[in-house]
mmCIF file of C-alpha atoms in Angstrom:
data_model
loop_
_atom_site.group_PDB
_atom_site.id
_atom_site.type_symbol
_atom_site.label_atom_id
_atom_site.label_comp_id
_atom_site.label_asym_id
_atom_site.label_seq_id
_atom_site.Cartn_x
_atom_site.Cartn_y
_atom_site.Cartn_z
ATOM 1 C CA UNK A 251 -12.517 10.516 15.622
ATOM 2 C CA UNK A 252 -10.270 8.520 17.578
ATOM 3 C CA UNK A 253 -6.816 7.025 16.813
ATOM 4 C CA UNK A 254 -5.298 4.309 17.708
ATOM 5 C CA UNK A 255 -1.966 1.824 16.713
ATOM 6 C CA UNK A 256 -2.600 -1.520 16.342
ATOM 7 C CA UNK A 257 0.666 -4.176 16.055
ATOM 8 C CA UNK A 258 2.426 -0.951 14.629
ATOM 9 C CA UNK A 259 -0.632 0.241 12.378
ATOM 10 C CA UNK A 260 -2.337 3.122 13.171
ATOM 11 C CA UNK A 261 -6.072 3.181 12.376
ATOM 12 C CA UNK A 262 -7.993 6.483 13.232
ATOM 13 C CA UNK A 263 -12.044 5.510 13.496
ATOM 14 C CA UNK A 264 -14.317 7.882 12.199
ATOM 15 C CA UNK A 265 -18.450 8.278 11.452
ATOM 16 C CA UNK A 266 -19.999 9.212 8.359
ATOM 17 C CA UNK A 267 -19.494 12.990 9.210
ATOM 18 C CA UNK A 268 -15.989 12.937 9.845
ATOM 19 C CA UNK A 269 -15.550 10.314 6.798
ATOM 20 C CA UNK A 270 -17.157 12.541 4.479
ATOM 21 C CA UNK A 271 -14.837 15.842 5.558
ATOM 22 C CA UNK A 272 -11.748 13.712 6.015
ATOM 23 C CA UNK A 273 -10.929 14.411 9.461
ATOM 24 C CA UNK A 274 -7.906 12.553 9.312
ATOM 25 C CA UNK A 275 -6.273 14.977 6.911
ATOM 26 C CA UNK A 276 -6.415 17.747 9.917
ATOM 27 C CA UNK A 277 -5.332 14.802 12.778
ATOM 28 C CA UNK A 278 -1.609 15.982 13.335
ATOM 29 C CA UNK A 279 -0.749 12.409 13.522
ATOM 30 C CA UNK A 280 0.409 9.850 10.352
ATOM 31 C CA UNK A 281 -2.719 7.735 9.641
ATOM 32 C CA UNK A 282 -2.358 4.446 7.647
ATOM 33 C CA UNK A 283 -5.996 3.108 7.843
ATOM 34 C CA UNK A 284 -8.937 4.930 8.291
ATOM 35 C CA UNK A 285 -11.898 2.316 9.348
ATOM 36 C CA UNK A 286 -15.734 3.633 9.541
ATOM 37 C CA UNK A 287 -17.473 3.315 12.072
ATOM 38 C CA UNK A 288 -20.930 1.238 11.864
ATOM 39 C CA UNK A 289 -21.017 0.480 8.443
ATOM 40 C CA UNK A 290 -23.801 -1.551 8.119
ATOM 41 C CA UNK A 291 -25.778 1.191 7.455
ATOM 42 C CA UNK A 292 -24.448 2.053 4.557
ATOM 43 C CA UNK A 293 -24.794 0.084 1.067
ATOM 44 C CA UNK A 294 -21.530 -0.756 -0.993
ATOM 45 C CA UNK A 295 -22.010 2.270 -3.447
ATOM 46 C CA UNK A 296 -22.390 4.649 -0.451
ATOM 47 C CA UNK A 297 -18.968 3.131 0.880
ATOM 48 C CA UNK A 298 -17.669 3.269 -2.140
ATOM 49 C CA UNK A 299 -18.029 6.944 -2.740
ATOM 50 C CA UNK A 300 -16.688 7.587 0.377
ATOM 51 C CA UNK A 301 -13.330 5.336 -0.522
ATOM 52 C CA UNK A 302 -14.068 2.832 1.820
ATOM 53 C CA UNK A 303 -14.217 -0.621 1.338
ATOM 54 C CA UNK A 304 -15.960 -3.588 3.319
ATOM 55 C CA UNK A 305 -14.361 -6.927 4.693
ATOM 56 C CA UNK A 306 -15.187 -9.605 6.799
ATOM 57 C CA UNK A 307 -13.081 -9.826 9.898
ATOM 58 C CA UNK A 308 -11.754 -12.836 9.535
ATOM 59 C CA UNK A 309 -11.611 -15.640 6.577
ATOM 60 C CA UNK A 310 -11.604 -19.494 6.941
ATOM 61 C CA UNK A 311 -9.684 -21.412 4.320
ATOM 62 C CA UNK A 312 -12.359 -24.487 3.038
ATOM 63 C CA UNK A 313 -12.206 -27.122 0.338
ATOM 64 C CA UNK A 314 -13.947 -30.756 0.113
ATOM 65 C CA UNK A 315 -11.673 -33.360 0.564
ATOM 66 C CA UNK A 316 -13.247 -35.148 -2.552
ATOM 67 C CA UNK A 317 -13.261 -39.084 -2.975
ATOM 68 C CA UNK A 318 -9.683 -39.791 -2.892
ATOM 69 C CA UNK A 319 -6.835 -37.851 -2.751
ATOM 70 C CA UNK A 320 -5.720 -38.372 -6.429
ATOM 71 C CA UNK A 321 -8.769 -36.795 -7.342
ATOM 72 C CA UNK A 322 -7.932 -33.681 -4.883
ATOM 73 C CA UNK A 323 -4.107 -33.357 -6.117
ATOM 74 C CA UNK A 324 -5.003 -33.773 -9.918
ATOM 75 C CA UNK A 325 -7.087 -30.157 -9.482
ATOM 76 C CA UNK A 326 -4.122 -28.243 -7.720
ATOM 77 C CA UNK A 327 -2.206 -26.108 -10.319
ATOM 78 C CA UNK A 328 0.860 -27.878 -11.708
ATOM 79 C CA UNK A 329 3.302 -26.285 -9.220
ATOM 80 C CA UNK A 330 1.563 -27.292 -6.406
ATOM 81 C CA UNK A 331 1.601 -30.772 -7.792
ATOM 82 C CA UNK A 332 4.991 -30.775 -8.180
ATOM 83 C CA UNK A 333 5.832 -29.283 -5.273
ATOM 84 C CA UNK A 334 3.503 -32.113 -3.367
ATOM 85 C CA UNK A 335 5.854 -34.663 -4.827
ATOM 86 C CA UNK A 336 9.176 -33.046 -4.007
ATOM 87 C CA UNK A 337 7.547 -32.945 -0.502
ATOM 88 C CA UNK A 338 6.411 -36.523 -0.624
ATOM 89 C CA UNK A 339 10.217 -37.479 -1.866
ATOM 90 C CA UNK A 340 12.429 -35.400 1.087
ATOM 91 C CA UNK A 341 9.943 -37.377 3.569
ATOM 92 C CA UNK A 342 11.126 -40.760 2.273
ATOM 93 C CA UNK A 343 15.036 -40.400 1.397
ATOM 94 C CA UNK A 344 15.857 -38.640 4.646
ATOM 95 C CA UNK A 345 13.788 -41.167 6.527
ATOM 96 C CA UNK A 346 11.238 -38.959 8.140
ATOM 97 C CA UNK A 347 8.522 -40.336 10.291
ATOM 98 C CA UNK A 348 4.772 -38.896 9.445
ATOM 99 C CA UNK A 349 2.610 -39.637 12.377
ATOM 100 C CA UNK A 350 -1.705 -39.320 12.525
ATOM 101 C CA UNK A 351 -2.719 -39.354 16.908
ATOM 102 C CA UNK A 352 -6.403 -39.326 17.482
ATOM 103 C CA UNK A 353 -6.683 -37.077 20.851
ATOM 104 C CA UNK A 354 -4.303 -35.042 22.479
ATOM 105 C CA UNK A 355 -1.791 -35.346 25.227
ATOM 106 C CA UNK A 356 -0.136 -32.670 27.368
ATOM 107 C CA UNK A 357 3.552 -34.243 26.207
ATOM 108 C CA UNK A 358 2.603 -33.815 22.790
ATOM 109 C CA UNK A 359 1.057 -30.628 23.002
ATOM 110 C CA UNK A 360 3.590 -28.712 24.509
ATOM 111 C CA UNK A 361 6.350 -30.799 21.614
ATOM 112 C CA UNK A 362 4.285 -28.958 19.397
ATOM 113 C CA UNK A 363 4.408 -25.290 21.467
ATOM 114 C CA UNK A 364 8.239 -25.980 21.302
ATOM 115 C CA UNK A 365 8.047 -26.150 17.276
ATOM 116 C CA UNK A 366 5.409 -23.301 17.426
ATOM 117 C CA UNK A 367 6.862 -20.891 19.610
ATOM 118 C CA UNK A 368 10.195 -20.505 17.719
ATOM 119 C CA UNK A 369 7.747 -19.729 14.540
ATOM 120 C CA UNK A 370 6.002 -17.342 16.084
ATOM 121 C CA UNK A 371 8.829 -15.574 17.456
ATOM 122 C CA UNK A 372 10.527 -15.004 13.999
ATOM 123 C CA UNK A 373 7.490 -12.750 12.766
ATOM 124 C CA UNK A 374 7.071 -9.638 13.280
ATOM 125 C CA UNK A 375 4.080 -9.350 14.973
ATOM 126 C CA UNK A 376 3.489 -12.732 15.672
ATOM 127 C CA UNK A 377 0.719 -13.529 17.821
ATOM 128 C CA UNK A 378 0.897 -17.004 19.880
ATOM 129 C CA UNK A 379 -2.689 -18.016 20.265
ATOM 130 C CA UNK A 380 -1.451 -22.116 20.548
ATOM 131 C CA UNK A 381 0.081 -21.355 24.189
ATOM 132 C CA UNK A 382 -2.838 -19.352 25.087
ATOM 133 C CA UNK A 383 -4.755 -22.006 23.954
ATOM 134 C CA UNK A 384 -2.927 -24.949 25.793
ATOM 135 C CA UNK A 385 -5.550 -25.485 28.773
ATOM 136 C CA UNK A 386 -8.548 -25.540 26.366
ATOM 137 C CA UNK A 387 -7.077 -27.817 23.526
ATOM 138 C CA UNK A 388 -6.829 -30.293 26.613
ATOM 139 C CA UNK A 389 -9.492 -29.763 27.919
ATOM 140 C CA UNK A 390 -11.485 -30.977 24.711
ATOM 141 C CA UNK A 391 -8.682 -33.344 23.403
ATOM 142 C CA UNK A 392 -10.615 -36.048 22.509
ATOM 143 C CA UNK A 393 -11.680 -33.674 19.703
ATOM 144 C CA UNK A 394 -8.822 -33.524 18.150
ATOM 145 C CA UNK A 395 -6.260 -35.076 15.966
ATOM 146 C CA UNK A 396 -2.841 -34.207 15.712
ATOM 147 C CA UNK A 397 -0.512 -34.378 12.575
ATOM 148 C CA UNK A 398 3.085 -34.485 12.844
ATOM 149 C CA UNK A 399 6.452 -34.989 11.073
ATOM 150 C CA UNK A 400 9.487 -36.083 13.083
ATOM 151 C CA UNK A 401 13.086 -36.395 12.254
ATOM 152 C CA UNK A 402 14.236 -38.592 14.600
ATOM 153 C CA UNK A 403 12.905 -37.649 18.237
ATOM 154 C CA UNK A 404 12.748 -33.958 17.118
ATOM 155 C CA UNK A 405 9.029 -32.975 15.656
ATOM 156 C CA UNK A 406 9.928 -30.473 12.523
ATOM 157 C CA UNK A 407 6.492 -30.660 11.277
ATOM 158 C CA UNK A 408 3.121 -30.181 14.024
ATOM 159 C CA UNK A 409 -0.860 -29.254 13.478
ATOM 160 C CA UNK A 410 -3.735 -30.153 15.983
ATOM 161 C CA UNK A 411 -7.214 -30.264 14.073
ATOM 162 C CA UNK A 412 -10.424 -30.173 15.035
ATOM 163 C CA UNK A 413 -13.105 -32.805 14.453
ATOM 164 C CA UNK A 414 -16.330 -31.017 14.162
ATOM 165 C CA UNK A 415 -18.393 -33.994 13.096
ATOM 166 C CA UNK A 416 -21.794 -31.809 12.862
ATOM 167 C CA UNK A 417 -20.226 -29.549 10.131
ATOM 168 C CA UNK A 418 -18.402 -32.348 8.439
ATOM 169 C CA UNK A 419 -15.221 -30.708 8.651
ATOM 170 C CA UNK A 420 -12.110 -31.382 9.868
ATOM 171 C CA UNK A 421 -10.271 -27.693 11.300
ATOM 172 C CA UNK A 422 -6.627 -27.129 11.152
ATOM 173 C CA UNK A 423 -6.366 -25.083 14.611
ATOM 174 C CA UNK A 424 -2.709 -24.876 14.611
ATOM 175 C CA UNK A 425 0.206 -25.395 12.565
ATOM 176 C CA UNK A 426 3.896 -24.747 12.833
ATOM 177 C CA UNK A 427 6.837 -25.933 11.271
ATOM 178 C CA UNK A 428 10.784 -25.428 11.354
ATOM 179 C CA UNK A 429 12.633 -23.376 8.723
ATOM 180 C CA UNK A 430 14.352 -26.467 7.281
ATOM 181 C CA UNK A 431 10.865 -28.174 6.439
ATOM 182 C CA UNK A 432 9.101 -25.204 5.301
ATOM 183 C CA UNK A 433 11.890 -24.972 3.276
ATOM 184 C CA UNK A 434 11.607 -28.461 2.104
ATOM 185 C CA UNK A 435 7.772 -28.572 1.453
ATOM 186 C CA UNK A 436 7.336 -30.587 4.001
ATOM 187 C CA UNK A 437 4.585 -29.119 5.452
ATOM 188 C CA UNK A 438 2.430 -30.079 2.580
ATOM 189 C CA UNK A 439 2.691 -33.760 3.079
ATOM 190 C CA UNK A 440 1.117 -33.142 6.635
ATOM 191 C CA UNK A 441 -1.902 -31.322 5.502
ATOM 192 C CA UNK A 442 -2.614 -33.859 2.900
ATOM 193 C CA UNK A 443 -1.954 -37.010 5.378
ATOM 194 C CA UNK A 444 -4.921 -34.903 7.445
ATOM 195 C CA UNK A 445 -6.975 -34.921 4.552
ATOM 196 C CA UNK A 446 -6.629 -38.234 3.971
ATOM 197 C CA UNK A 447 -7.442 -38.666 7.575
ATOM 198 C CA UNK A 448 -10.615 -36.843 7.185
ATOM 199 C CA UNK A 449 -11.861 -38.702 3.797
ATOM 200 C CA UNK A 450 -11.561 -41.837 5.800
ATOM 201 C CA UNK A 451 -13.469 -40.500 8.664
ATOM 202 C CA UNK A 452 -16.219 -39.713 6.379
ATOM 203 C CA UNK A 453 -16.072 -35.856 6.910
ATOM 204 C CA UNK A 454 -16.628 -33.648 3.352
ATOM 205 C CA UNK A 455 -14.523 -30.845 4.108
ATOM 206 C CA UNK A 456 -11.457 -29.573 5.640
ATOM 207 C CA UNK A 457 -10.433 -26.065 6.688
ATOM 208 C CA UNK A 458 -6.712 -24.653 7.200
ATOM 209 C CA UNK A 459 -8.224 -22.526 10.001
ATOM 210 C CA UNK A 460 -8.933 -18.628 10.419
ATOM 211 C CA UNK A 461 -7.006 -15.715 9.110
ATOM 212 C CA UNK A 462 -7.678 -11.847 9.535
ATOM 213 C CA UNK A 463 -9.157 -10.869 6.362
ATOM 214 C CA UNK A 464 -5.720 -8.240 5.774
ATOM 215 C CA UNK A 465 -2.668 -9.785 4.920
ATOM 216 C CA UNK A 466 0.608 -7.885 5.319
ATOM 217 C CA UNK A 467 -0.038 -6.680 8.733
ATOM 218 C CA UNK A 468 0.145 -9.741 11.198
ATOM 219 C CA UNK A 469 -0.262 -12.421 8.444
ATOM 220 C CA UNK A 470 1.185 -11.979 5.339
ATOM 221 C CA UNK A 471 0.547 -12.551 1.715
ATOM 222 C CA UNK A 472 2.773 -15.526 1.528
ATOM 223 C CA UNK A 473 -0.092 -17.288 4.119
ATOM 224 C CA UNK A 474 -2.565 -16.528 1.289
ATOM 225 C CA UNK A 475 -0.483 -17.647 -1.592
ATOM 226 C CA UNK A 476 0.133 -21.281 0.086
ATOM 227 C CA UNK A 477 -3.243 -22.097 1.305
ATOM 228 C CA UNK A 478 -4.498 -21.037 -2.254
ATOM 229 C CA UNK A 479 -2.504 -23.021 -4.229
ATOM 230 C CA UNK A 480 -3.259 -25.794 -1.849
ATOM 231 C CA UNK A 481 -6.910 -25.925 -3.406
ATOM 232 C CA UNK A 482 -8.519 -23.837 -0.203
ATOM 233 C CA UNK A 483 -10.929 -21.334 -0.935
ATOM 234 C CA UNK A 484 -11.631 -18.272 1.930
ATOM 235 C CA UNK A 485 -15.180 -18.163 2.923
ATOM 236 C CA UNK A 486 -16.641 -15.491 5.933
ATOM 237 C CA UNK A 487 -15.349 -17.124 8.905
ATOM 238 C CA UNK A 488 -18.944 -16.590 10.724
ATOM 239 C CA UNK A 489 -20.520 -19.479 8.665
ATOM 240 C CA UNK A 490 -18.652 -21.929 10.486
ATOM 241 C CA UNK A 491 -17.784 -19.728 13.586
ATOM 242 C CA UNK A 492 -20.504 -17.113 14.630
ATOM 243 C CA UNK A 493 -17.883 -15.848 17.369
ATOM 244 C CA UNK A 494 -16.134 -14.530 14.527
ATOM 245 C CA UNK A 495 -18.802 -12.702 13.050
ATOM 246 C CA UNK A 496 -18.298 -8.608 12.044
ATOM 247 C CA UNK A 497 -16.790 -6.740 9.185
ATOM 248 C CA UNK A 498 -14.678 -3.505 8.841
ATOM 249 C CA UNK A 499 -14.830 -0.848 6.688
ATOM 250 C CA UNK A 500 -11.486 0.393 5.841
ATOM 251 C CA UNK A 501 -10.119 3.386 3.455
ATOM 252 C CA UNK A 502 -6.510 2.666 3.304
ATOM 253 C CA UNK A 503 -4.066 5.874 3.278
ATOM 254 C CA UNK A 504 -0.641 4.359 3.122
ATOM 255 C CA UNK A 505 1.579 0.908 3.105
ATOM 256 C CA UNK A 506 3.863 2.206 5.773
ATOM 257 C CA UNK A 507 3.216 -0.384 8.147
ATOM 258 C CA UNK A 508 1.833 -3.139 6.068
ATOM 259 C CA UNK A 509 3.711 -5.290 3.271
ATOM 260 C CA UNK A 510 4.263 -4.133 -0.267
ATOM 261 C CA UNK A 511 1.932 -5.813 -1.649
ATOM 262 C CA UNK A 512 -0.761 -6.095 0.938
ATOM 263 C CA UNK A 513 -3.657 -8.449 0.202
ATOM 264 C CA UNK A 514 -7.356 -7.651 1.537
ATOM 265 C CA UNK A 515 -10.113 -10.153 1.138
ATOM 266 C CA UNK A 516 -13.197 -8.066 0.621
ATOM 267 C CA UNK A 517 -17.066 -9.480 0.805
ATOM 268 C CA UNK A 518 -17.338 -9.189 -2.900
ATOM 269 C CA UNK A 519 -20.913 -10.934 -3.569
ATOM 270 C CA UNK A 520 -21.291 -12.129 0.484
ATOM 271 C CA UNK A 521 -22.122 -8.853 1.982
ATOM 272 C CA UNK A 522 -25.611 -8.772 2.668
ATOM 273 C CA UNK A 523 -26.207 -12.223 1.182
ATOM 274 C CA UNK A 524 -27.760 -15.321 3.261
ATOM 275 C CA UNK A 525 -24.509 -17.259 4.378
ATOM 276 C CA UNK A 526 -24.945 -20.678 5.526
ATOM 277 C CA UNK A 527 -23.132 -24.455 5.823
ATOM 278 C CA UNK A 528 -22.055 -25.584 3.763
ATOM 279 C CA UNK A 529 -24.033 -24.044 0.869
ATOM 280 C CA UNK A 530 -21.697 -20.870 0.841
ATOM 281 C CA UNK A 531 -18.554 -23.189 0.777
ATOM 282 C CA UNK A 532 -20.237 -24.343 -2.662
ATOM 283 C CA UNK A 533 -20.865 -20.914 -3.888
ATOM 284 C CA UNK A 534 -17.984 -18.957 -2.755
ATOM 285 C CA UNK A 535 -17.629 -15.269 -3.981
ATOM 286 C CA UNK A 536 -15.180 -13.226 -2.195
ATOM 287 C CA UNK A 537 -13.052 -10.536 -3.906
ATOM 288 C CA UNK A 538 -9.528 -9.848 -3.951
ATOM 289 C CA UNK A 539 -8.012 -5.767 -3.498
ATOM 290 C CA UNK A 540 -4.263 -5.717 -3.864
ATOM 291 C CA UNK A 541 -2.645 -2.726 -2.087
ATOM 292 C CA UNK A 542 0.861 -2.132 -3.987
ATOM 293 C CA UNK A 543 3.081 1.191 -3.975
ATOM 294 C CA UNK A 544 3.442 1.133 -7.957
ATOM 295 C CA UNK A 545 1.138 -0.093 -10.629
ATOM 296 C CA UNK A 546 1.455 -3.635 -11.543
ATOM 297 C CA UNK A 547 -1.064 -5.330 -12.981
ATOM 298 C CA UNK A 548 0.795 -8.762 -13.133
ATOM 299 C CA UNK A 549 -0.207 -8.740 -8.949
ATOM 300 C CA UNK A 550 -3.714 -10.011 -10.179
ATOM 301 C CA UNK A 551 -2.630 -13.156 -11.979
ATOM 302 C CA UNK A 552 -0.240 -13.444 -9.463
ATOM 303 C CA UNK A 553 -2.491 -13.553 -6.357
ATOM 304 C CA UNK A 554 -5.436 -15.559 -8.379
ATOM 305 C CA UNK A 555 -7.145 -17.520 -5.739
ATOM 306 C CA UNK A 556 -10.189 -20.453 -6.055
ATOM 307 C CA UNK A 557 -13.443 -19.145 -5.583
ATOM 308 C CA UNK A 558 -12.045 -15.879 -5.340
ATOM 309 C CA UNK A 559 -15.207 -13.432 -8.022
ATOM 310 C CA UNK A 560 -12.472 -11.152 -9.171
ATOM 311 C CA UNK A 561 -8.913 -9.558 -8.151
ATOM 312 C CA UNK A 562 -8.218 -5.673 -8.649
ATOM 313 C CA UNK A 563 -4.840 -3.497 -7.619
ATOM 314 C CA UNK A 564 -4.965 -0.334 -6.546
ATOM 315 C CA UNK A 565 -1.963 1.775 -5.705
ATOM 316 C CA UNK A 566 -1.279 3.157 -2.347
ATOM 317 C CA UNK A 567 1.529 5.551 -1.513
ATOM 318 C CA UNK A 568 4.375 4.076 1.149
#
């Protein structure tokens, strides 16, 4: 068995031998995950009845763009809609200028890493990929488009996308935004102006990226909630990225580190199953296991999700 933390979690790996005597119990140290190692060779019932449960690694967030974008607002839940046209409104009366670049350029990249850094250093265990990624977005930035909102000179809204013309998609690689527009839905109205972008150039789908299939640890459920009601769906990240290929099998022991709720995206009907582009985005079939500290079986309809087979709690001690 060996433990280690992880952004403030601590996750002890174990085999089937120490899984099956719960070796942790006897580890002298507080475990809040417990992950199995190779779990492939196991089937979902064997996992099961060992407590464990299987996830992809990561999640991308897909939808089709559809034929216009009436006909891809009319399907968002009724709150969303709304909240697209309160959005749409703060944009016009305070004058705020929405802007669609094809290709990237160092001064606008690093306006964007101004906007993104400051988001990424109010969360708690932010991670800033964008400025790691500075050099390579550059390097290929005549495959990308960038969507902005500025007030003024200052950029309060930013996301560079990825044209990935084979695929038919068009990739949200990074997004950031200040408090003031999150807080006035702004960030919506960019997404959608990319959309629209991406009907235009012919492409089918669009993606709001890659998130680690746990939320409440370095993403959090909030993350899901948006791109959900946005009309994404979360499909295994590998069909689109083999890089991000893998799973874990995790038995989770306590909510000490991680949000109350914490959301995990589990295969559901994918594990095992032939995944491929973009027939899986058609077919989606992912399940949803809410971690909580007390029963509460209004989490379920609360954390409902497109595509998503079906949505259980379970309650884990804090």
């Amino acid at each position: 068995m060996e433990i280690a933390e992880q952004d403030g979690v601590v996750v002890a790996t174990v085999d089937r031998a120490e899984a099956e005597r719960q070796a942790w119990k006897s580890a002298g140290a507080p475990v809040d995950i417990v992950r199995l190692a190779e779990p492939d060779s196991l089937d979902e019932s064997a996992l099961a009845g060992l407590g464990f449960v299987t996830r992809p690694r990561w999640i991308n967030w897909c939808a089709p763009v559809k034929e216009s974008a009436a006909e891809f607002e009319a399907a968002l839940p009724g709150t969303e809609r709304r909240n697209v046209r309160l959005g749409r409104r703060f944009v016009e009366d305070e004058g705020l200028k929405v802007s669609v670049r094809v290709g990237l350029t160092p001064t606008l990249v690093d306006e964007f890493l101004v906007v993104y850094d400051r988001q990424i250093e109010a969360m708690p265990r932010g991670k800033n990929y964008a400025r790691r990624w500075r050099d390579r977005l550059l390097d290929a930035a005549d495959e990308h488009v960038s969507v902005s909102v500025h007030d003024g000179t200052r950029m309060i809204v930013g996301s560079l996308w990825w044209i990935r013309p084979e695929q038919s998609v068009m990739q949200m690689r990074f997004s950031a935004a200040s408090p003031d527009a999150r807080a006035s839905r702004v960030m919506r109205v960019a997404y959608l102006e990319a959309l629209e972008f991406a009907r235009k150039s012919g492409l089918r789908f669009a993606s709001l990226g890659n998130d680690p299939s746990l939320f409440g640890h370095v993403v959090q459920p909030g993350l899901f909630t948006f791109k959900s009601r946005l009309g994404f769906t979360p499909l295994p990240s590998q069909i689109l990225d083999p890089r991000l290929a893998g799973e874990y099998a995790d038995r989770f022991l306590t909510l000490r580190s991680l949000s109350d709720p914490a959301l995990v995206v589990t295969w559901g009907g994918h594990r095992g199953a032939p995944l491929s582009w973009p027939e899986t985005a058609q077919a989606p079939g992912h399940d949803l296991l809410i971690l909580s500290a007390a029963p509460d079986e209004a989490l379920t309809a609360r954390f409902r999700a497109r595509g998503l087979r079906e949505a259980r709690s379970v309650t884990v001690s804090t």
